[in-house]
Coordinates of C-alpha atoms in Angstrom, one line a residue:
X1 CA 103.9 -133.1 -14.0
X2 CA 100.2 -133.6 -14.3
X3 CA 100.2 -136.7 -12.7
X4 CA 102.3 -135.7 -9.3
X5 CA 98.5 -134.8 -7.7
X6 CA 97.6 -138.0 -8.1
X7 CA 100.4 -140.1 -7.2
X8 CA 100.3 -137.7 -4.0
X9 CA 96.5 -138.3 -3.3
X10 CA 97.8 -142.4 -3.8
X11 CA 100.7 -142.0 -1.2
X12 CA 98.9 -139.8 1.1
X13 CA 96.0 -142.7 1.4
X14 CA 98.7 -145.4 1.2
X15 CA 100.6 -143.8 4.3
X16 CA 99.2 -140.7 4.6
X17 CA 97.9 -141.6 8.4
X18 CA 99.9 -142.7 11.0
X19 CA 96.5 -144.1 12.9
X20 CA 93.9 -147.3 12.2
X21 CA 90.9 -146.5 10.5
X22 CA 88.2 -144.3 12.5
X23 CA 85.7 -147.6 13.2
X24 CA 88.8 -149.7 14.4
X25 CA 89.7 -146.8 17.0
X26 CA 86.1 -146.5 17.8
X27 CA 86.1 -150.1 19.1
X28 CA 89.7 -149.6 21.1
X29 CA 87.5 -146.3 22.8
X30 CA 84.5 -148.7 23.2
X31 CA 86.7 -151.5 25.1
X32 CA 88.6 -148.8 27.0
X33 CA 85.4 -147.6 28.7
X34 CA 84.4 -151.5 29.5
X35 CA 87.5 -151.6 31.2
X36 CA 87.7 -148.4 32.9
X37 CA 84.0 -149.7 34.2
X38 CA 85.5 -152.5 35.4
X39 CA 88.8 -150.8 37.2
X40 CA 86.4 -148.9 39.2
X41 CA 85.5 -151.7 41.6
X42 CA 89.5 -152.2 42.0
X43 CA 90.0 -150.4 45.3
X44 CA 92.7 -147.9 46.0
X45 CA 96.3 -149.2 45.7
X46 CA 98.6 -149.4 48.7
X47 CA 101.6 -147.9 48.0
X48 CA 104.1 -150.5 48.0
X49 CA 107.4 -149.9 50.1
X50 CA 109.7 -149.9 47.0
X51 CA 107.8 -148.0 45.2
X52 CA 110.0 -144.2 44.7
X53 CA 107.6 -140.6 45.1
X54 CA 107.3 -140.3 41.9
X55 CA 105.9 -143.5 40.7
X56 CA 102.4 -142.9 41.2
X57 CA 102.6 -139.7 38.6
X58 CA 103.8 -142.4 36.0
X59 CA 101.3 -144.9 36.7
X60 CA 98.5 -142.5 36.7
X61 CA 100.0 -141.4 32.9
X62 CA 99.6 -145.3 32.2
X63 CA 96.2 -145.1 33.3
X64 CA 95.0 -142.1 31.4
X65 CA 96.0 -142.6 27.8
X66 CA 95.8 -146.8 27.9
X67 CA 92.8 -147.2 30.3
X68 CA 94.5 -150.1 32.7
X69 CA 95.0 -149.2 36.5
X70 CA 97.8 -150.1 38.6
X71 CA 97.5 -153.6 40.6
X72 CA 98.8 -154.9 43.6
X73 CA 99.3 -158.2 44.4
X74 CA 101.1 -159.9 41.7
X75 CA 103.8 -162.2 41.3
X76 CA 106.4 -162.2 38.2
X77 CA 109.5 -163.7 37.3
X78 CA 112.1 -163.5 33.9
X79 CA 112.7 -166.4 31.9
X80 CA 115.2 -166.5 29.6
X81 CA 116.9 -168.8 27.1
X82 CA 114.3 -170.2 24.0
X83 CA 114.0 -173.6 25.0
X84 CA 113.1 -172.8 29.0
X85 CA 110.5 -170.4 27.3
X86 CA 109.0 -172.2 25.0
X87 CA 108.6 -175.4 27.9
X88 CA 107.1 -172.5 30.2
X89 CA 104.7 -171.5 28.0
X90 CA 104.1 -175.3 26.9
X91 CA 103.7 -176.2 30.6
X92 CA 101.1 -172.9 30.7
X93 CA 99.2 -174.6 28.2
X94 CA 98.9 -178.0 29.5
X95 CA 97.6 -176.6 33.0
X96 CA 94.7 -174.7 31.0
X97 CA 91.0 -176.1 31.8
X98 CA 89.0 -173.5 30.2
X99 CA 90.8 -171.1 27.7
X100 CA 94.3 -169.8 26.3
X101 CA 94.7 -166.8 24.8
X102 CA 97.5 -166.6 22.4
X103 CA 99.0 -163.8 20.5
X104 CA 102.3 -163.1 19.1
X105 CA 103.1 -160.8 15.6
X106 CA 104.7 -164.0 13.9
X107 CA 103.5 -167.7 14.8
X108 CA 105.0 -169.9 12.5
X109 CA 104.7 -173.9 13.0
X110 CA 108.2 -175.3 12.5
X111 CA 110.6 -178.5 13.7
X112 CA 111.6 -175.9 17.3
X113 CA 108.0 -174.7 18.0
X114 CA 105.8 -177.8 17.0
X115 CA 105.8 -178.6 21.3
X116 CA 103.8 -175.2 21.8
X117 CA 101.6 -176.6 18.6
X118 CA 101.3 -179.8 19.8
X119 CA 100.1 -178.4 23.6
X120 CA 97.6 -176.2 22.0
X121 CA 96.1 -179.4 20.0
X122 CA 96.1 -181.3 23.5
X123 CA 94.5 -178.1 25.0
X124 CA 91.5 -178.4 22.5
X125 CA 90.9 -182.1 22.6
X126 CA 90.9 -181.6 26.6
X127 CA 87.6 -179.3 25.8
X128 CA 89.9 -175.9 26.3
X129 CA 89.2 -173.3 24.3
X130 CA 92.0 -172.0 22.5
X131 CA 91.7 -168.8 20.4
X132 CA 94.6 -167.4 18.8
X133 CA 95.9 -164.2 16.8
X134 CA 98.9 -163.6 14.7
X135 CA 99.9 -160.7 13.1
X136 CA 99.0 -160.9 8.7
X137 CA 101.8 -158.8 7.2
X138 CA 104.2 -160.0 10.5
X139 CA 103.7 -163.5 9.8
X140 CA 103.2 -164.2 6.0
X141 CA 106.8 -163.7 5.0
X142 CA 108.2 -166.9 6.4
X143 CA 108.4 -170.5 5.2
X144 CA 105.2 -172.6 6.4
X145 CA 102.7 -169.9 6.8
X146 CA 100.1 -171.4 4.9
X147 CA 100.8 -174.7 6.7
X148 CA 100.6 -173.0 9.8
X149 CA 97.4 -171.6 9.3
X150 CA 95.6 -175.4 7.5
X151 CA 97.4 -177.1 11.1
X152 CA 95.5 -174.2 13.8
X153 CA 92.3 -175.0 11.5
X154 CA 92.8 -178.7 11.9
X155 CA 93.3 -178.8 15.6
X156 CA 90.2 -176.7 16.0
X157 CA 91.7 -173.6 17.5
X158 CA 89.6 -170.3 16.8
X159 CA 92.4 -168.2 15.2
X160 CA 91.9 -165.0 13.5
X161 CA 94.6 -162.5 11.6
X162 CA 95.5 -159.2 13.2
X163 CA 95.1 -156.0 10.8
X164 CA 95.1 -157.9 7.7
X165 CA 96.0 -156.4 4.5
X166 CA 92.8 -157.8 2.4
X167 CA 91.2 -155.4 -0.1
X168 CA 89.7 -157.9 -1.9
X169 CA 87.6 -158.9 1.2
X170 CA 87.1 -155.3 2.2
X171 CA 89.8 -155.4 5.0
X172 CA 92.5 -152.6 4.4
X173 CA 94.5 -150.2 6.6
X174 CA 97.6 -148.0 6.0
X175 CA 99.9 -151.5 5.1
X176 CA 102.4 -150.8 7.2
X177 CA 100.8 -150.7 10.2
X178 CA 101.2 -153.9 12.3
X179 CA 100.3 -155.6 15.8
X180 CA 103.5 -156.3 17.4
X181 CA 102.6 -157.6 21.0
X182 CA 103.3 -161.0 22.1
X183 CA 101.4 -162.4 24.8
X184 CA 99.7 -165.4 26.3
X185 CA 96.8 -165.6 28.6
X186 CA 95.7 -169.6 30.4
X187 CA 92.7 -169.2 32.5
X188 CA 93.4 -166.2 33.9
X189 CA 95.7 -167.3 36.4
X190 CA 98.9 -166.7 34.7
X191 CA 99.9 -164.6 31.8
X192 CA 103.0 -164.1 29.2
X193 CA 104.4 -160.8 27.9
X194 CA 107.8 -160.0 26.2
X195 CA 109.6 -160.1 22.8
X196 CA 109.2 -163.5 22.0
X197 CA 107.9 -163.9 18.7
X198 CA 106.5 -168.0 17.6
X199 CA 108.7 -168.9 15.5
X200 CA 112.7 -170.7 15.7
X201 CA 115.3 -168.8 16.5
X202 CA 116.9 -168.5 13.6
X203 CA 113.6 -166.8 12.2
X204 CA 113.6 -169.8 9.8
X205 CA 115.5 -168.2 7.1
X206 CA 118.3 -170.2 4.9
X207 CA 120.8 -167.3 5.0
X208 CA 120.1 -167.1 8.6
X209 CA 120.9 -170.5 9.8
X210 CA 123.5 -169.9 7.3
X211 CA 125.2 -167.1 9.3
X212 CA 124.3 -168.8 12.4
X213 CA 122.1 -166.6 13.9
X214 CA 120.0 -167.3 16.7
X215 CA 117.4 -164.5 18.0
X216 CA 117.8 -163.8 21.8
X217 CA 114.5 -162.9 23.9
X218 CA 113.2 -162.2 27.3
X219 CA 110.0 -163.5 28.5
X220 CA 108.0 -163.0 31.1
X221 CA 105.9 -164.7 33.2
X222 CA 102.9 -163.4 35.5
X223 CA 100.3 -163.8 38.0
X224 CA 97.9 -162.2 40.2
X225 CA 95.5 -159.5 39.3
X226 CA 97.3 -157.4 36.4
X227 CA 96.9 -161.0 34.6
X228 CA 93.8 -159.8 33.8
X229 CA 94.8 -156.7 32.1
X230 CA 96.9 -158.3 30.0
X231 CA 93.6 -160.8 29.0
X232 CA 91.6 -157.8 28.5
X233 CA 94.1 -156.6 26.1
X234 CA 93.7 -159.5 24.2
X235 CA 89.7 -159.4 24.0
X236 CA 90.5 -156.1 22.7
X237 CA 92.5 -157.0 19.8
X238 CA 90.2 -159.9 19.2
X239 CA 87.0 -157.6 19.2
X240 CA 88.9 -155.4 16.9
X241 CA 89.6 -158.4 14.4
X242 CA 86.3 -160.2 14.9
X243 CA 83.6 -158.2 16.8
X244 CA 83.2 -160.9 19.0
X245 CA 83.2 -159.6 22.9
X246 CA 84.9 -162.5 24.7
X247 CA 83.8 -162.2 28.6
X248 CA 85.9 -160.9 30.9
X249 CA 88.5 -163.1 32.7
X250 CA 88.0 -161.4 35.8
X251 CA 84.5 -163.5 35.8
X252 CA 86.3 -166.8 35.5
X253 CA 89.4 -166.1 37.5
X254 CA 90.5 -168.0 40.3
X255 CA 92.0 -165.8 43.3
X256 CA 94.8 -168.4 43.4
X257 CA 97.4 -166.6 42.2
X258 CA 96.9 -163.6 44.6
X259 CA 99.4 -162.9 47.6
X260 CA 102.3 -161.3 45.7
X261 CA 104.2 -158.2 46.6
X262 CA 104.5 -156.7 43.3
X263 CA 102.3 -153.7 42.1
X264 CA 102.0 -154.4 38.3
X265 CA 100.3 -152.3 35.3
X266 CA 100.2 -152.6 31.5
X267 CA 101.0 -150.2 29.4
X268 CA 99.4 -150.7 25.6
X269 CA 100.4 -148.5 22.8
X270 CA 99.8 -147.9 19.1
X271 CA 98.2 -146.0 16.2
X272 CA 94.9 -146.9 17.5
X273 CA 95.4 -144.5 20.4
X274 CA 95.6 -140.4 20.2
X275 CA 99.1 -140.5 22.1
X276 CA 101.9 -142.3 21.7
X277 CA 101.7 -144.0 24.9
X278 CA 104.9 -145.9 25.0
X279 CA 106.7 -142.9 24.1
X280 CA 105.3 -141.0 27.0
X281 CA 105.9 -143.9 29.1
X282 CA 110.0 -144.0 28.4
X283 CA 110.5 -140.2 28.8
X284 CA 108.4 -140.0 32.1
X285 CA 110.4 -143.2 33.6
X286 CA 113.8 -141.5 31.9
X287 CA 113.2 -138.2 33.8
X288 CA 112.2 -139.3 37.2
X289 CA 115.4 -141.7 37.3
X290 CA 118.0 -140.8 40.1
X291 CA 120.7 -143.3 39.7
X292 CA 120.4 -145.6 37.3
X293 CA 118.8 -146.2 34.1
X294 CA 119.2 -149.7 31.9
X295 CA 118.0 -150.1 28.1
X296 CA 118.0 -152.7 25.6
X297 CA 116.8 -152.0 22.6
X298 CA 117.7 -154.2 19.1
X299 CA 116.0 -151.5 17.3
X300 CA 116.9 -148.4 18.6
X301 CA 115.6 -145.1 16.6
X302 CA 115.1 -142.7 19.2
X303 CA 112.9 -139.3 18.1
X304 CA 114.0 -135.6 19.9
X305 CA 112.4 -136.1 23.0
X306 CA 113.5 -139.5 24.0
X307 CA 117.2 -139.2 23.1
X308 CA 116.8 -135.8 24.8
X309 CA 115.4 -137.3 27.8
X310 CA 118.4 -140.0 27.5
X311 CA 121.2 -137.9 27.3
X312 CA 119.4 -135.1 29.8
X313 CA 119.6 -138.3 32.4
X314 CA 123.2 -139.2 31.8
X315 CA 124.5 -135.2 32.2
X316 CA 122.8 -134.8 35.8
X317 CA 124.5 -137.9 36.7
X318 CA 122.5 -140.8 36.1
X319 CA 124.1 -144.4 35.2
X320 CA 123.0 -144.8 31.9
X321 CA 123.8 -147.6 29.4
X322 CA 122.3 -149.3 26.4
X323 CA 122.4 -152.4 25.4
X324 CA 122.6 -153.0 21.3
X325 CA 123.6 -156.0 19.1
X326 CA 126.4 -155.8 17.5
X327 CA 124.7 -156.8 14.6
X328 CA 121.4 -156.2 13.0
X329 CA 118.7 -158.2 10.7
X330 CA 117.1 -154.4 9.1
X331 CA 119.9 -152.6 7.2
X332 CA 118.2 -149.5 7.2
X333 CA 117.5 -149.4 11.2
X334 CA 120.9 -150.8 12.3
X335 CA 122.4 -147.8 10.2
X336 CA 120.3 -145.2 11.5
X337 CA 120.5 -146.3 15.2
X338 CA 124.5 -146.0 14.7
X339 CA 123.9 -142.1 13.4
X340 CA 123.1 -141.7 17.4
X341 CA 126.1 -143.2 19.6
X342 CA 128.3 -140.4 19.0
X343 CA 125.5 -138.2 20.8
X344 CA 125.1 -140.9 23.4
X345 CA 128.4 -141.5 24.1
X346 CA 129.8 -138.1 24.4
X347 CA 126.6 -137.6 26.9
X348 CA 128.0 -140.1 29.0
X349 CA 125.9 -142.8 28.0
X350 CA 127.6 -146.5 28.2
X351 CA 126.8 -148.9 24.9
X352 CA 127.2 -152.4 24.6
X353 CA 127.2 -154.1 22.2
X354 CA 125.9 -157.8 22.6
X355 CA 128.0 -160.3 20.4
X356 CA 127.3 -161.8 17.0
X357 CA 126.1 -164.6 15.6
X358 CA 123.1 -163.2 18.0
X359 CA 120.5 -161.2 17.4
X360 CA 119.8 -159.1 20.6
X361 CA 116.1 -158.9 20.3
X362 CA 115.0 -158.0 24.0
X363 CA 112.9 -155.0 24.9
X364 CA 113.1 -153.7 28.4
X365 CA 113.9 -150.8 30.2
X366 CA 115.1 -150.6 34.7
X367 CA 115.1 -147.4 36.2
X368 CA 117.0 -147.3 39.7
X369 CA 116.1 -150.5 41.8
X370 CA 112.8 -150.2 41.9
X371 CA 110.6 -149.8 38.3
X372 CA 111.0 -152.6 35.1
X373 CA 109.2 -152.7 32.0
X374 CA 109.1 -155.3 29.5
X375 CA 107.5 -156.5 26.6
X376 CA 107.4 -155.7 23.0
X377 CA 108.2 -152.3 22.5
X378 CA 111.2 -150.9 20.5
X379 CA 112.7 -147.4 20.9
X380 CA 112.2 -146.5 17.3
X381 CA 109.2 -144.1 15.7
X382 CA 107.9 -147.5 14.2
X383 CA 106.7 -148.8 17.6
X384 CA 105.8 -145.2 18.8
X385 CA 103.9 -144.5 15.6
X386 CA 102.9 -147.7 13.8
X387 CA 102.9 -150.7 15.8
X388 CA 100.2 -151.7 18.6
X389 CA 102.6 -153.0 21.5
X390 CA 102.6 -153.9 25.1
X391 CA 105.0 -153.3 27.7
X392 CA 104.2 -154.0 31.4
X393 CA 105.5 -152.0 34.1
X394 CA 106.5 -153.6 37.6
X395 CA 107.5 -151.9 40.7
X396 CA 109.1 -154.0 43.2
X397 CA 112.4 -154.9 44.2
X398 CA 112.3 -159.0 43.9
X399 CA 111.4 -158.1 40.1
X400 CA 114.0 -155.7 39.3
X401 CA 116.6 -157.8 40.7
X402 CA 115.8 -160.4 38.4
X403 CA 115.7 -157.6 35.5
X404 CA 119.4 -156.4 36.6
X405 CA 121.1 -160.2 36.9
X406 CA 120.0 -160.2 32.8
X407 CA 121.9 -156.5 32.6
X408 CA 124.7 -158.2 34.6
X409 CA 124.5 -161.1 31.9
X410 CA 124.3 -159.1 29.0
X411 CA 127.0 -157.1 29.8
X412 CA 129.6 -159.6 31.3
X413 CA 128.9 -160.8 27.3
X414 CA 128.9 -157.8 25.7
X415 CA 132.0 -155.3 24.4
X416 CA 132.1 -151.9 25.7
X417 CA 131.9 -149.5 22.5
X418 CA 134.2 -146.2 23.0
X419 CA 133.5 -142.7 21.3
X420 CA 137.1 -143.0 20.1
X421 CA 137.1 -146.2 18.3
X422 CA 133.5 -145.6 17.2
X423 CA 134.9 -142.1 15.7
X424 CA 137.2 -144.2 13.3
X425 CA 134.9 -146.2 11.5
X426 CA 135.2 -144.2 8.5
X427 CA 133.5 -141.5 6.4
X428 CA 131.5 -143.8 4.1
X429 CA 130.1 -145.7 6.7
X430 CA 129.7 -142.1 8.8
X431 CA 127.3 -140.8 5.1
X432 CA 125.3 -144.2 5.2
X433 CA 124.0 -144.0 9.3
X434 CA 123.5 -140.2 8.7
X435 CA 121.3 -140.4 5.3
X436 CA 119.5 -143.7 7.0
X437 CA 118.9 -141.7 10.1
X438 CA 116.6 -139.0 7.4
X439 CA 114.6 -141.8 6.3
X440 CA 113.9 -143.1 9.6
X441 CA 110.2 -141.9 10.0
X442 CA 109.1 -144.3 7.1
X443 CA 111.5 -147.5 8.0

């Protein structure tokens, strides 16, 4: 008994605090002033003529707890399937003259991703400068991680890891806090947000190709002002690793790009902010819906508020569904999500449930015709509480069109789950979802 003090004083500084260390959220305050400096020669937004009445009270939310204005002027577009992706970014890369930005929580060199390698070694032999982060405790589990790092070093890109776990070199956080964006800024003309992680399909894992599972993943593609948002995110996570302060890209930038119809605005999140930013983003967009609201989410853990705001939404008449694999890769999570669709369903929500061998992996959210976002966010308390992510938020109607033909996709694919059915699949499997569910704060 006289040791339970002191293996609570050991778990309490383990994972005792949700949030990074107090000088690592003293240099996310001291970048979100730089860039709140630098949104104040950003004149006033026009309202744009798809945008609903309520969307500026969301974007100015976005604005106050993550420090990036909304932007006019931008262009964006979906693209989906992992090969088109991977030649997009590839393309990206090969049209860089002066920097790329990379950063994605796993980046693993393998057979399927050596072409995005291969473009960043062309990149740096071309005189580009190519700096790069991947996530330590996101990355190191899978084969070639080592490799990976000796090949970046050999090519002579600048790559750093994100919140490493390194007590030995006096680098140590709560371990179970990770950086979970994915991203990738060239020149500050175009720029790359979504769930797509660095690594094959099959997550490189022998049971996996095994099984035949293949990861599924949106991506998409940007340009226009808000480009530089997403840059400055990344000279915020590379200050945070490195203290080096990169310039702006707004200094370098080419007004190329500009003449689109979209207003555009990221949305960062994570334990080195005092909100939980994405949260607040999903339960704002949730309650101003009128007719429609889409969500895919693999991982989907919803706390009180956000499954109250879900199932508020579908019982005043709002088109709700949720799109779900059918199978999962994290026993724990896949149970408790399924502790929830009896809730949902009854509300009125719609599930689907996107077909194995895949592994649904995308991450966005549509609200009516009108407002997307997308990018790396799960609805679970991990990637409200633990997880630095990045969603960005779109308003425009060319956007969201492209947003619903992947809904229309998903579903024509997917199998419609029913309370009834879902109510027979037993009283062992019923005591698993519920007891996951209780130890979802620490999954």
């Amino acid at each position: 008994m006289a040791v339970l003090p002191l293996l609570g004083i050991l778990l309490f500084f383990l994972i005792g605090s949700p949030k990074l260390p107090q000088r690592r959220r003293e240099k996310q305050q001291d970048m979100d002033r730089l860039i709140e400096e630098a949104a104040r020669a950003v004149g006033p937004v026009r309202p744009g003529e798809d945008a609903p009445a309520w969307f500026p009270s969301v974007s100015a939310l976005v604005d106050r707890v993550g420090a990036m204005p909304l932007l006019q002027d931008n262009d964006a577009r979906m693209v989906m399937g992992f090969d088109e992706q991977l030649r997009t970014l590839v393309q990206a890369i090969d049209s860089a003259e002066r920097y790329v930005h990379s950063e994605f929580y796993i980046t693993i060199r393998d057979t399927t991703t050596e072409p995005f390698f291969d473009a960043l070694r062309r990149a740096v032999e071309r005189g580009v400068t190519v700096r790069l982060l991947l996530d330590h405790m996101g990355t190191r589990p899978y084969p070639g991680y080592r490799k990976t790092l000796k090949a970046l070093t050999a090519m002579g890109v600048q790559w750093h890891l994100m919140l490493p776990v390194q007590p030995l070199k006096g680098r140590w956080q709560r371990p179970d806090l990770r950086n979970h964006r994915k991203l990738l800024v060239a020149d500050g003309d175009v720029g790359f947000v979504g769930s797509l992680n660095m690594i094959d399909p099959s997550y490189d894992k022998r049971g996996n190709k095994r099984r035949g599972l293949q990861w599924v993943d949106e991506l998409c593609e940007v340009h226009g002002p808000v480009v530089h948002e997403i840059d400055a995110l990344f000279v915020t996570d590379w200050f945070c690793e490195t203290d080096e302060l990169l310039d702006s890209s707004r200094e370098q930038a080419s007004d190329e790009q500009r003449g689109g119809t979209l207003l555009a605005q990221v949305a960062p999140s994570g334990p080195a902010y005092d909100q939980e930013n994405n949260l607040a983003l999903f339960n704002s967009l949730l309650y101003h819906a009128e007719r429609r609201i889409s969500i895919t989410s693999p991982y989907f853990v919803p706390e009180q508020s956000l499954l109250g705001a879900i199932t508020t939404a579908a019982r005043r008449g709002v088109d709700v569904e949720l799109f779900v694999g059918e199978i999962g890769d994290q026993f724990m999570v896949f149970h408790a999500q399924h502790s929830y669709y009896s809730e949902l369903l009854s509300a009125g929500v719609k599930i689907y449930l996107y077909p194995a061998p895949h592994i649904l992996h995308s991450k966005h959210v549509s609200v009516d015709d009108q407002v997307a976002v997308i990018g790396s966010s799960n609805m679970d308390i991990r990637s409200f509480q633990l997880d630095l992510e990045v969603m960005l938020m779109v308003c425009g109607r060319t956007f969201v069109d492209q947003v619903k033909a992947v809904e229309d996709e998903y579903r024509r694919l997917s199998k419609p789950l029913q309370l009834v059915d879902w109510e027979r699949r037993g009283f062992w499997r019923s005591v698993i979802d519920n007891v996951m569910r209780l130890t979802s704060a620490v999954q």
